[in-house]
C-alpha cells in the first residue's frame, strides 16, 4: 500500500507512535509518506520506502496566524495524487483529520479519492477537542473519517461520551514498543556511572505540560529521598519545567534532581532507571510508562484515564489517586526493596512484551487498512 502519515513531528507520544508505525510499515514493504511541517523526531535520515514531504506555510503580512491547516490540506492533496496514496493516516484529530477531509473533498471534485483514517491520541479528545472553539470541528472531522482508532479503551469511551458515536466505529489499537529497543540488558549504565550505583534512580519523561503534574513528580521524589537517598532524572521540556525546578529548590532537593532537557534516545536512559514516575492528571495511554515497563522499570502513576490499561496495579507498578503524594511515595519506597523490585521489574518487561509488542500491534493497523480500503485497492 501507499500510505500517507500526518502527525506532530516534534516531541510527544503521538508523533513517536506515528513515526514508529510508519517505519514498521515500510519494513513490511509498504511505501510511507510523512506529510508534516518538520522531519519527525524519531525518523532517521534515510530508510528504504520512507519519504518526507515538508508542509511549508508561506509568510504573508496579512496572515497574523498562518493557515497551517490549509497548507497541510494542499500538500496532502498533492502527495496523494503524485504518489498514488491509497490512504491518509492522521495522528491526533486537530487539525490533521480536518485537513485530510479538505484534501479528500478536493480530490472528489476531480473524481479521485483517498481513504482517511484518524487515530485519536489524547488531548485531541480529552482537552483541546472539547474546548468550545474546537468541539464542532473535532466532532465533524471524526465523523467524516472513514475509520477511527483510539489508543485505549478509556479514550474510546471518552470519545463516545463527549462526541457521540454517530461516526465510524472506534477501534481500540493500543500503543506499542519495540522489544529490541526497550531492553534493559542492552545498554551500558551511563546514568549509574554518573550518579553512583548505590542510589536508586527515579525518572520522569514528558513534555512538561500542566496535565503531567511535574510538581508532583518532584514532591513524590522529595518524600522518597527523605527515607531512601536517591536521585531524580527529569527528561523533556515544556511550559511547567520552571515550576518543577522551583519545586525542587523549595523542597531542598535541587542537588539531587537533574533536568536533562529534550533527548531523542530514551531507551538507554530508561535502562538505568529504577522507578518511573507519571503522576498525570489524565493520560489516555501513557506511552512513556509503557517504554519504562518494557525496560524493566516499574511505574508509579495515577489511576487516571488509560494508565490502568498499561500498568498492572500492584504487579508492574502502583497507581494512586491523582495528587496522592504520600501514597505514591510510600509505594515507591516499598517497590525499591531489592526483592520486590526484581520481581516487579521482570514482570513489567514480560507483560509489556506480551501485550504491546510492535509486531502484533502493527499487524492490527495493517489489518485495519486492508479491511477498510475498498476491495480493488487492497
Ligand atoms: O494528547 C496529547 O496531549 C499529546 C499526545 C502526544 O503527542 O504526546 O499524548 C497522548 O498520546 C500519547 C500517544 O498515544 C499517549 O501515550 C499519551 O497518554 C497521550 N497524552 C495524554 O493523554 C495527556
Tab-separated table of N, CA and C in Angstrom, residues 184 187 198:
chain	number	residue	atom	x	y	z
A	184	UNK	N	16.476	-3.600	28.851
A	184	UNK	CA	17.373	-3.184	29.931
A	184	UNK	C	18.799	-3.722	29.782
A	187	UNK	N	22.070	-1.914	27.221
A	187	UNK	CA	22.796	-0.636	27.267
A	187	UNK	C	23.760	-0.565	28.447
A	198	UNK	N	24.805	3.152	44.200
A	198	UNK	CA	24.116	2.897	45.464
A	198	UNK	C	22.767	3.608	45.554
